[in-house]
Coordinates of C-alpha atoms in Angstrom, one line a residue:
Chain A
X1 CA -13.5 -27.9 31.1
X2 CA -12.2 -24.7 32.0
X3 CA -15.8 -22.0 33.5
X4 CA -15.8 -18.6 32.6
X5 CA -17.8 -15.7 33.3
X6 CA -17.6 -12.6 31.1
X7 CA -17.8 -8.9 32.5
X8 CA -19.0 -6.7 29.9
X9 CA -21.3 -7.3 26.3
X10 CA -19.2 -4.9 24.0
X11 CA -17.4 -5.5 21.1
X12 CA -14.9 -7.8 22.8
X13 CA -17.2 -9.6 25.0
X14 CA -19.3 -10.5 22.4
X15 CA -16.1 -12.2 20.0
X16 CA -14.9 -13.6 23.0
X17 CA -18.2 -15.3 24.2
X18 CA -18.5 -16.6 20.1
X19 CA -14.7 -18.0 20.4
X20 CA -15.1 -19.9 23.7
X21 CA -18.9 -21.2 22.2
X22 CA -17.2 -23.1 20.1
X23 CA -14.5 -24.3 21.9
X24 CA -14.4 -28.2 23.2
X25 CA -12.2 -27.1 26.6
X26 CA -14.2 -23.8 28.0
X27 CA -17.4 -22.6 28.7
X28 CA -18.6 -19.3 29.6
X29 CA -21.0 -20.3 32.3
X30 CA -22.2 -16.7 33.0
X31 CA -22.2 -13.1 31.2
X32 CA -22.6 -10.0 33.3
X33 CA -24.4 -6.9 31.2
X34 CA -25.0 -3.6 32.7
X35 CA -27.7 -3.2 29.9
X36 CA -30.4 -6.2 30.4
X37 CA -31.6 -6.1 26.8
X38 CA -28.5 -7.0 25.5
X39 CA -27.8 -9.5 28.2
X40 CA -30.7 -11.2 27.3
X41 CA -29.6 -11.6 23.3
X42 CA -26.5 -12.8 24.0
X43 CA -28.3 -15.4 26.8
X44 CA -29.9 -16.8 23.4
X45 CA -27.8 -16.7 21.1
X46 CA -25.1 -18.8 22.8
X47 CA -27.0 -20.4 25.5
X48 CA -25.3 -18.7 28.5
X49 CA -26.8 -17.2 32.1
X50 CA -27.0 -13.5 31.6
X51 CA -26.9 -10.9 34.9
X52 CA -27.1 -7.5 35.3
X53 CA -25.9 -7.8 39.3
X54 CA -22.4 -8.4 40.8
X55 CA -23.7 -10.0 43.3
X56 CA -25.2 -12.8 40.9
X57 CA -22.0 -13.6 40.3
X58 CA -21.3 -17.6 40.1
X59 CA -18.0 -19.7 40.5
X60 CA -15.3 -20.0 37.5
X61 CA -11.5 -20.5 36.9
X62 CA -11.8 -17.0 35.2
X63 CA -13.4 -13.8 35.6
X64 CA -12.6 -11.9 32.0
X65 CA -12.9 -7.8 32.2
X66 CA -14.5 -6.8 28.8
X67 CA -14.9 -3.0 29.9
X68 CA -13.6 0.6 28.7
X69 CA -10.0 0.9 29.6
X70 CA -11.5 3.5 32.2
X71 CA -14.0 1.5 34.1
X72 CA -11.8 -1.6 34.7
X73 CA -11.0 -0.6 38.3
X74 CA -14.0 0.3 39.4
X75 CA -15.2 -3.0 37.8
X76 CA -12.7 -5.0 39.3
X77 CA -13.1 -2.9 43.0
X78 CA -17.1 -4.7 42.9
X79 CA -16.6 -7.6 42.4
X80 CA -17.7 -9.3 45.6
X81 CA -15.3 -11.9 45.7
X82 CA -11.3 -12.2 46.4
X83 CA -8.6 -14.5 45.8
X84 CA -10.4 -15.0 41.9
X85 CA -8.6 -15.0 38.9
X86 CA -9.4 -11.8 37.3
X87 CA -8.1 -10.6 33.7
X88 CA -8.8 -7.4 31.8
X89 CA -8.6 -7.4 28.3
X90 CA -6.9 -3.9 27.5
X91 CA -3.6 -3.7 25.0
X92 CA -3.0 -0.2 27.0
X93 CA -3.9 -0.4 30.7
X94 CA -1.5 -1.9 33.4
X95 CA -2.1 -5.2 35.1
X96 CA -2.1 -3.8 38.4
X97 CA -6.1 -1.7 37.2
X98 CA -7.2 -5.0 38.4
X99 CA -8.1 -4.7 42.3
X100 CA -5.4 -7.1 44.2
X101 CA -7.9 -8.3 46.4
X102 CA -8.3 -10.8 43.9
X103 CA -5.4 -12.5 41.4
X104 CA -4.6 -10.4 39.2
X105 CA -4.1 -11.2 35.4
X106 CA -4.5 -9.7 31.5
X107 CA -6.1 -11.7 28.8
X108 CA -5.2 -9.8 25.6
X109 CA -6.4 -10.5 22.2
X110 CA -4.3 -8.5 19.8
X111 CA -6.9 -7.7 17.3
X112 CA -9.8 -4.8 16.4
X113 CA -13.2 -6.5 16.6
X114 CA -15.9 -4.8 14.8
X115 CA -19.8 -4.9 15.6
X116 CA -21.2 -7.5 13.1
X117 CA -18.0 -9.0 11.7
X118 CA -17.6 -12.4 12.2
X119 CA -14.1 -13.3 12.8
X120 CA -11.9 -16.8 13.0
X121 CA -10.2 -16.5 16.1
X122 CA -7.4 -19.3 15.8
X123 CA -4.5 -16.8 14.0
X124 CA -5.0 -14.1 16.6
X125 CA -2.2 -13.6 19.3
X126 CA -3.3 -13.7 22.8
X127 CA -1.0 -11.9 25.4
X128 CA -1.2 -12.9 28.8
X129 CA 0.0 -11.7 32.2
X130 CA -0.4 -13.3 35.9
X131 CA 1.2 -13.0 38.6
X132 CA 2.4 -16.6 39.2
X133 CA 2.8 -19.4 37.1
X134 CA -0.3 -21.7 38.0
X135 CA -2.2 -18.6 36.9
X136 CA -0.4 -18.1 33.6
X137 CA -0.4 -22.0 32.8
X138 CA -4.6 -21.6 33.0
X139 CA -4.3 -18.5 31.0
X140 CA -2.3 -20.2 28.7
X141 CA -4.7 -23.2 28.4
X142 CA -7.8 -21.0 28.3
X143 CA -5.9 -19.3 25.6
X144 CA -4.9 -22.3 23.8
X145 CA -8.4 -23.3 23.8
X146 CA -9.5 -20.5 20.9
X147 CA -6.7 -19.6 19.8
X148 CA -2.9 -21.2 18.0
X149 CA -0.5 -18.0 19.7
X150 CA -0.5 -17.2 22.9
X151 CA 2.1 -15.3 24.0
X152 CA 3.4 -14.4 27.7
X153 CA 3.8 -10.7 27.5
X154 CA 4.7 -8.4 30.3
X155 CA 2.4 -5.1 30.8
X156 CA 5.2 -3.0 29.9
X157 CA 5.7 -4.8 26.5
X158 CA 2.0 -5.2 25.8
X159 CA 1.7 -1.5 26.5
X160 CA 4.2 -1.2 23.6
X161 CA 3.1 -3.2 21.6
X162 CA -0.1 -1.4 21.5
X163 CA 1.3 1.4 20.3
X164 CA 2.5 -0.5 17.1
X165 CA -1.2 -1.9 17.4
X166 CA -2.9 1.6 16.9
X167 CA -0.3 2.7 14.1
X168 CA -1.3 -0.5 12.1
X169 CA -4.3 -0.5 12.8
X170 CA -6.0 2.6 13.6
X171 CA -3.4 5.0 11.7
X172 CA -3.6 2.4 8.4
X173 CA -7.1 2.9 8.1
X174 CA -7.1 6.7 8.5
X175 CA -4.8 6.4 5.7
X176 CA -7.2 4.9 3.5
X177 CA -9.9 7.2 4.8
X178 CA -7.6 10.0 3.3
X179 CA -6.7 8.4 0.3
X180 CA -10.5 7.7 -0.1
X181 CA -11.6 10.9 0.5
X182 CA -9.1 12.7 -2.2
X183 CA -10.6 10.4 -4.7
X184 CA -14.2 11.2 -3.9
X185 CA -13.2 15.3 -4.4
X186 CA -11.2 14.3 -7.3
X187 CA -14.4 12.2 -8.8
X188 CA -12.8 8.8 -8.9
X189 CA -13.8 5.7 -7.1
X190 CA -11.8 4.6 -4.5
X191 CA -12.4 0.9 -5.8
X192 CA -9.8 1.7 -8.3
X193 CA -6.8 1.7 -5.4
X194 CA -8.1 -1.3 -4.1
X195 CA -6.1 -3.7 -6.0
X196 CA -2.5 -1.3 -5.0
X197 CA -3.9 -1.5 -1.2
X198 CA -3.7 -5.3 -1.3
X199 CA -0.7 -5.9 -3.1
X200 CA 1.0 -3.2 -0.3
X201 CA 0.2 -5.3 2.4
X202 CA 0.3 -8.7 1.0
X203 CA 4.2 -7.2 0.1
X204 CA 4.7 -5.9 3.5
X205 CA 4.1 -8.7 4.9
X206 CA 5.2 -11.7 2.8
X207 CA 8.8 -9.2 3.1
X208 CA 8.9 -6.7 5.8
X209 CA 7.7 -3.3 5.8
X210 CA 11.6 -2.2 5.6
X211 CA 12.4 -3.5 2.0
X212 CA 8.8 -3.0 0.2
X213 CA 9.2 1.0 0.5
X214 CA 8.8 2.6 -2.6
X215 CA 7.6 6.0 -3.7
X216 CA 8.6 9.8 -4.2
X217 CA 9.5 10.4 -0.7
X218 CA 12.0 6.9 -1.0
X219 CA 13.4 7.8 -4.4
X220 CA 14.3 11.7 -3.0
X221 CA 12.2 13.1 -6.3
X222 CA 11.8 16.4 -4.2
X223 CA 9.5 17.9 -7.7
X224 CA 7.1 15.1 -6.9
X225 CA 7.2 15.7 -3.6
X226 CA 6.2 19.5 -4.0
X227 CA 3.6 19.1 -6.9
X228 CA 1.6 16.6 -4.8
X229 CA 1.5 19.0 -1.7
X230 CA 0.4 21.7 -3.9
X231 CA -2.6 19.8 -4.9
X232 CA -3.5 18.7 -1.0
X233 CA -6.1 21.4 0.1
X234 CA -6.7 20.0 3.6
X235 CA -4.0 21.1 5.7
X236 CA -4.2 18.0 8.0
X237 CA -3.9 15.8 4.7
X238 CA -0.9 18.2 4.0
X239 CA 0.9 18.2 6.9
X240 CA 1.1 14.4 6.5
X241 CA 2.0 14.2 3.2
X242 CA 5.1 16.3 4.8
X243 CA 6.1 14.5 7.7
X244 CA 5.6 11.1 6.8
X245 CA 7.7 12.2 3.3
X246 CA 10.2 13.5 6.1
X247 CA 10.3 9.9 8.2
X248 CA 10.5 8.1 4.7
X249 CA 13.6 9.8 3.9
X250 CA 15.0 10.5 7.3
X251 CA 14.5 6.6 7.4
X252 CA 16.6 5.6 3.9
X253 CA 19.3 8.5 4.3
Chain B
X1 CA -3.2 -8.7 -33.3
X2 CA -1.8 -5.2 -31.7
X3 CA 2.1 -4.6 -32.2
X4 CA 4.0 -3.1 -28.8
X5 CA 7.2 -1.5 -28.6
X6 CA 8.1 -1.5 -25.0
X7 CA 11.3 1.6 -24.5
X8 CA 12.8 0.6 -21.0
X9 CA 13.8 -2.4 -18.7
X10 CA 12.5 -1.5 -15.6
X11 CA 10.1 -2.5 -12.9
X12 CA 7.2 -1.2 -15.0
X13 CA 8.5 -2.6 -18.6
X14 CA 9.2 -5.7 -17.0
X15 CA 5.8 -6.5 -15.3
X16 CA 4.0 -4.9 -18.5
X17 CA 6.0 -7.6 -20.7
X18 CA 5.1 -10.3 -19.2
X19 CA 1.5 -9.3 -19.3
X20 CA 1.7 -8.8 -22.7
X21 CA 3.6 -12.1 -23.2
X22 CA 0.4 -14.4 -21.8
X23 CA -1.8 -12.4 -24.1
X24 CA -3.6 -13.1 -27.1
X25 CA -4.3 -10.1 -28.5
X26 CA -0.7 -8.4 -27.6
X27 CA 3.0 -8.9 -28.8
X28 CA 5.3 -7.2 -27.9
X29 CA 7.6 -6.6 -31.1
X30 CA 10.5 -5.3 -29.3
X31 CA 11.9 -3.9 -26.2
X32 CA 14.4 -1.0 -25.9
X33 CA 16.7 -1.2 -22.5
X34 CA 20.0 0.8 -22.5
X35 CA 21.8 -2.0 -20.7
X36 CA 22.4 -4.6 -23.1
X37 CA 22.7 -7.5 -20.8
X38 CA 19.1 -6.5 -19.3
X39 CA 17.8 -6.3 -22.9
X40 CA 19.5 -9.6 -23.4
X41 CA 17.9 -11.1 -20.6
X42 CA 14.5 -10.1 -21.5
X43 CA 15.2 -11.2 -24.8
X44 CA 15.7 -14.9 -24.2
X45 CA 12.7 -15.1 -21.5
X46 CA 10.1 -13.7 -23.5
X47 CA 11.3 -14.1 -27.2
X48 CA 11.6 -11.1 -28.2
X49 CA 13.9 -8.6 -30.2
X50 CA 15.6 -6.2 -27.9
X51 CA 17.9 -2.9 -28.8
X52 CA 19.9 0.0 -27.1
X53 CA 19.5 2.1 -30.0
X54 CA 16.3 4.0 -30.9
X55 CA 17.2 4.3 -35.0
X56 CA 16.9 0.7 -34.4
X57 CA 13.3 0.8 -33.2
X58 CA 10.6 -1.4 -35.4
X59 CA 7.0 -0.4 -36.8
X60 CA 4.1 -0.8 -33.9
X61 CA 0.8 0.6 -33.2
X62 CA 1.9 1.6 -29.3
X63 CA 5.1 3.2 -27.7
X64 CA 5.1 2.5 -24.2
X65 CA 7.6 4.3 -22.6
X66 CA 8.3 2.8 -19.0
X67 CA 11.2 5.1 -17.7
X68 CA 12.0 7.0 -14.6
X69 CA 9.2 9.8 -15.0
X70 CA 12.1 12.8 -15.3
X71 CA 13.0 10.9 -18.4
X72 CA 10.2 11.0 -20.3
X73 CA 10.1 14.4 -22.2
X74 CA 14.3 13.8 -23.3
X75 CA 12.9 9.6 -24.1
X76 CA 10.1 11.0 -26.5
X77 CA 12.4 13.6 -28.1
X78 CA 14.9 11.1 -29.2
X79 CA 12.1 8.9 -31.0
X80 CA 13.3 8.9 -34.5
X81 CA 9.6 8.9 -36.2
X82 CA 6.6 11.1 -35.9
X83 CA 2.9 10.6 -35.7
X84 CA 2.8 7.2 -34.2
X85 CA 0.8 6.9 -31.3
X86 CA 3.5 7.1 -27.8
X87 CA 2.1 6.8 -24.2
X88 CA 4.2 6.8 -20.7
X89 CA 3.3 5.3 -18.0
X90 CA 3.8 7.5 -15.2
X91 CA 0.9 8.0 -12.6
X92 CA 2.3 11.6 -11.7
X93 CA 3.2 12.7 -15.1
X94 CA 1.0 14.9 -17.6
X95 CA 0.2 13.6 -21.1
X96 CA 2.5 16.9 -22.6
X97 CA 5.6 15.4 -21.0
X98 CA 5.1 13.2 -24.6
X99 CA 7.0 15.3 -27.7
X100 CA 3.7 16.4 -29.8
X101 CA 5.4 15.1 -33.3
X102 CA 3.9 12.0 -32.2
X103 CA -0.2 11.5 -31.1
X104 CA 0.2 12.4 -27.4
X105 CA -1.3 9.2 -24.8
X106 CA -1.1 7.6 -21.4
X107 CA -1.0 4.0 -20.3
X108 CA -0.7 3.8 -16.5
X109 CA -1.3 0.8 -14.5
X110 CA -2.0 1.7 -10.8
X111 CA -0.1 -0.9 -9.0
X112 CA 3.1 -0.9 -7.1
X113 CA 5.4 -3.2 -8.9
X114 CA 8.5 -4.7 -7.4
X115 CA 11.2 -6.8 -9.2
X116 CA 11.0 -10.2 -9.1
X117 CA 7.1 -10.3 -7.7
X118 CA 5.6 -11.7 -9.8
X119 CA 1.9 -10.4 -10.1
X120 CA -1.8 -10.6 -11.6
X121 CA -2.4 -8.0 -14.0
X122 CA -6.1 -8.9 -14.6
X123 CA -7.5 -6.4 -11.5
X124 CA -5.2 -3.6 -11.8
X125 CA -6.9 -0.5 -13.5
X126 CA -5.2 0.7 -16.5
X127 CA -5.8 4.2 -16.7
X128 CA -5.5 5.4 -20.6
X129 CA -5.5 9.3 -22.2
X130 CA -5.0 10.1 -25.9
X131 CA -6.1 13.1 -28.0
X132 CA -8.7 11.5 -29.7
X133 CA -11.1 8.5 -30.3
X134 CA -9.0 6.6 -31.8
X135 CA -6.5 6.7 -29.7
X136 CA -8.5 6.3 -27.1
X137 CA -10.1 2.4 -28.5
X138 CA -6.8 1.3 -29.5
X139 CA -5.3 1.9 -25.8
X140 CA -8.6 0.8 -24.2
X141 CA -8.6 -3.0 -26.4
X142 CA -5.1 -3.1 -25.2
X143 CA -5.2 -2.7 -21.7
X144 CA -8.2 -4.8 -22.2
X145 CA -5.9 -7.7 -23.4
X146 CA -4.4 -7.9 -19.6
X147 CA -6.5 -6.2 -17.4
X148 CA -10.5 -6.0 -16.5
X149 CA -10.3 -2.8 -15.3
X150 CA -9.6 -0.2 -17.8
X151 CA -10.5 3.8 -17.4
X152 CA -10.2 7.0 -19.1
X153 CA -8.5 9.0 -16.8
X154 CA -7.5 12.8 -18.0
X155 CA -4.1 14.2 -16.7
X156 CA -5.7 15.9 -13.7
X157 CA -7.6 13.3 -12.4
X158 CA -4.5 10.9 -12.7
X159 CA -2.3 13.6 -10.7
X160 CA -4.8 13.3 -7.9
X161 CA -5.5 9.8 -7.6
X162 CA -1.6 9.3 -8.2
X163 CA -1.6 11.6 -4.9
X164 CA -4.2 9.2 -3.3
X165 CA -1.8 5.9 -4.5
X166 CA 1.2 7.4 -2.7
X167 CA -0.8 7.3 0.7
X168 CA -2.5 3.9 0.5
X169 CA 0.8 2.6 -0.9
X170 CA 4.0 4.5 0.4
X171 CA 2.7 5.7 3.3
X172 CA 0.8 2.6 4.6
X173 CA 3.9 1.2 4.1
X174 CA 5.7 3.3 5.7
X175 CA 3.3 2.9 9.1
X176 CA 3.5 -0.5 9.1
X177 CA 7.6 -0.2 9.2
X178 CA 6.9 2.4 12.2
X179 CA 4.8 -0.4 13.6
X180 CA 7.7 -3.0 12.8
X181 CA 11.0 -0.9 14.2
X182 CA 8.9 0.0 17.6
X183 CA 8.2 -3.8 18.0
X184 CA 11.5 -4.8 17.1
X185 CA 12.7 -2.2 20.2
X186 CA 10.0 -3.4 22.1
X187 CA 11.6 -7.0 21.9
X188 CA 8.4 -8.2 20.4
X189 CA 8.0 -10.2 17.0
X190 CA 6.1 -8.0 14.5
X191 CA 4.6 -11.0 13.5
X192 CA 2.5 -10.7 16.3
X193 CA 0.5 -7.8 14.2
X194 CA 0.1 -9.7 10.9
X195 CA -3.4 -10.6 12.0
X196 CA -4.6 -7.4 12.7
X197 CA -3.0 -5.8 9.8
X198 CA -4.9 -8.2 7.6
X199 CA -8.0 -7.8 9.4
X200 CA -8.0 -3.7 9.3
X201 CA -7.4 -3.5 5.3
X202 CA -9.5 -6.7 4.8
X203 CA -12.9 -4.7 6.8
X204 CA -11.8 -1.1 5.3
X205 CA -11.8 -2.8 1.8
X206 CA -15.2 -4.5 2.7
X207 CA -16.8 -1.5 4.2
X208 CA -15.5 1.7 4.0
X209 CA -12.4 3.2 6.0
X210 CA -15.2 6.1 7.3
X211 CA -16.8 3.3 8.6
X212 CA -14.2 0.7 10.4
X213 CA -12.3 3.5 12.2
X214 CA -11.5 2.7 15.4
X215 CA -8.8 3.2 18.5
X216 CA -8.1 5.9 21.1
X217 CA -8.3 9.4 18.8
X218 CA -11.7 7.9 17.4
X219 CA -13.0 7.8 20.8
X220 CA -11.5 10.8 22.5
X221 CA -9.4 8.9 24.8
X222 CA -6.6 11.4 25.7
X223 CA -5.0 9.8 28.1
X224 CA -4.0 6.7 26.0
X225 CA -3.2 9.0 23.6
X226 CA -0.5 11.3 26.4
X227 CA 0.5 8.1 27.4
X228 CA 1.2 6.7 24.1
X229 CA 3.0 9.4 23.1
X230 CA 5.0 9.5 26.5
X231 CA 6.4 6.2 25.2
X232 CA 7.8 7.0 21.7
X233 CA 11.1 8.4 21.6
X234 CA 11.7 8.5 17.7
X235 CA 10.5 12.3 16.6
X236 CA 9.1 11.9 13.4
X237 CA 6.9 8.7 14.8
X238 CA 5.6 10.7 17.5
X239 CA 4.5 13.7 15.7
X240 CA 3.3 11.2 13.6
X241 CA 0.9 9.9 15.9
X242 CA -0.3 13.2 17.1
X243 CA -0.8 14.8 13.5
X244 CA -2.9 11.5 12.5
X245 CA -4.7 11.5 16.2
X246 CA -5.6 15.4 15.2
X247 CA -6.7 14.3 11.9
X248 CA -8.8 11.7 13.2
X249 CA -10.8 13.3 15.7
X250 CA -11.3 16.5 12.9
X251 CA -12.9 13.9 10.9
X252 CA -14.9 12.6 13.5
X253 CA -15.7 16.0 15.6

């Protein structure tokens, strides 16, 4: 059985803490909380210690940073402990935020967790990073424990692979928030697309995202093309429309 | 029992056949492709009378003509008859691209159709125009034989949401190939993202894409923004990301 305490009660923290709850092979023995209210649901709803003080801190095989991508040093530079396995949690941030007084490590799930949403954590990649390979084997296991991919994945790579992250992820859904919006000025409901949304991705990813393109922009119908920016008013909408037009066909040429 | 002559072999004529080939309500009487060995082929798999010539073309109470939308206006000109009721079924394509002798109409199913996926018709919106009531009933009980979701749509409105189909289909495509190419530099499996891609369109469907947004632009974080865009090299990816981080934060300012 494999103790854990958790640093932070955000979004991750919280899917985390829910993951491990219902794991057979760990259990988060301790959750630190800046804010005490929350601290103290959490403390009930899983059954956990809850602490608003570093100094509170208790023993485990893992201390898991669950903080903005800012605060993780100064997290990691009070903790009052050294020679701990200590992992952030960050797709963007280096290993080496974490304060080498202690063993440094990353503990990545590659997913966006959402207030509220319950999620099954077995499909989701985790993408760890130690320093050594006893640490990376627990990492490994810990992982193992929630989750069927873990992945060993160097800072440099998971900082790249982040990237992809937030175009899939983050750029996708302001996509649909644009293609939303249009249909609310236009007086349709977007409920109509959502049938074309799911067959795109469904597509894209039964194939890959190379051989599903289709469209204007793919077929070079340049009239189109030019009627459909004509009828964009918003000129970030626009500007869009133009370039990624531009990347489809610079992309197929 | 509603008679259908189907004029073209395409992506569109094809998926629209075999809709109409598991209905009751629908047969389709006869389907013109220009290439004889396509006509042949869908022929012998749906049982039914195929021609290259339009003299040849048999009594029906719909003409759906499912070409290449540049076609359509030299298509409808070459129809031998006049007065019958003749709808395309373009998404970007006015109703007047259809030669007046016959009663003007559209017939657009909003879905991206690729050959040889096979597909359910029942949720994708059929959106139908015609110049009169008539029109109008007869297209709505047939798209009503192979869909649940059928809509009167005028020409406009079509234009726009066909503006609004390009983004959630083409150009969510298109990101998630972005996504794919920089993890395929990156050395990194883009199955790694398949959860998360599932996960963003499954909350944006659930809620709304206002609502799920997440990631560095949402939250003003401009240095994982600088440093994300340090680390694309591709031009039209990185202005990419910096015209959809600036539209994200507009929408959110």
């Amino acid at each position: 059985m494999y103790k854990i305490v958790l640093i932070g009660a955000g979004n991750v923290a919280t899917h985390l803490l829910a993951a491990f709850y219902n794991s057979q092979n760990t259990k988060v023995v301790q959750v630190y909380s800046r804010n005490t209210e929350v601290g103290k649901i959490l403390s009930k709803k899983y059954d956990v210690i809850a602490t608003d003080k570093f100094d509170y801190l208790v023993n485990a095989d893992l201390y898991l940073i669950c903080v903005s991508d800012y605060a993780i040093p100064e997290v990691s530079n009070l903790l009052p402990f050294e020679g701990k396995l200590v992992a952030h949690t960050s797709g963007a941030t280096d290993i080496s935020a974490i304060n080498s007084k202690n063993r440094m490590a990353v503990f990545y799930p590659l997913q966006s967790f959402s207030n509220g949403v319950d999620i099954d954590f077995s499909p989701i990649p985790i993408c760890i990073e130690a320093l050594n390979s006893d640490d990376l084997k627990l990492l490994f296991e810990i992982g193992k424990s929630i989750s069927s991919s873990v992945q060993e994945i160097s800072s440099k790579q998971r900082q790249l692979l982040h990237i992809s992250a937030v175009f899939v992820n983050n750029f996708v859904n302001h996509i649909l928030y644009i293609a939303n919006d249009l249909a609310n000025h236009n007086g349709v409901n977007f409920d109509l697309l959502k049938p074309i949304i799911e067959e795109t991705i469904s597509k894209a990813i039964k194939k890959t995202p190379l051989n599903t393109q289709t469209g204007p922009a793919m077929r070079g119908d340049t009239d189109t093309i030019k009627k459909h920016l004509r009828n964009i008013q918003n000129d970030n909408y626009r500007k869009i429309y133009e370039l990624i037009s531009k990347s489809i066909l610079d992309t197929y040429a």
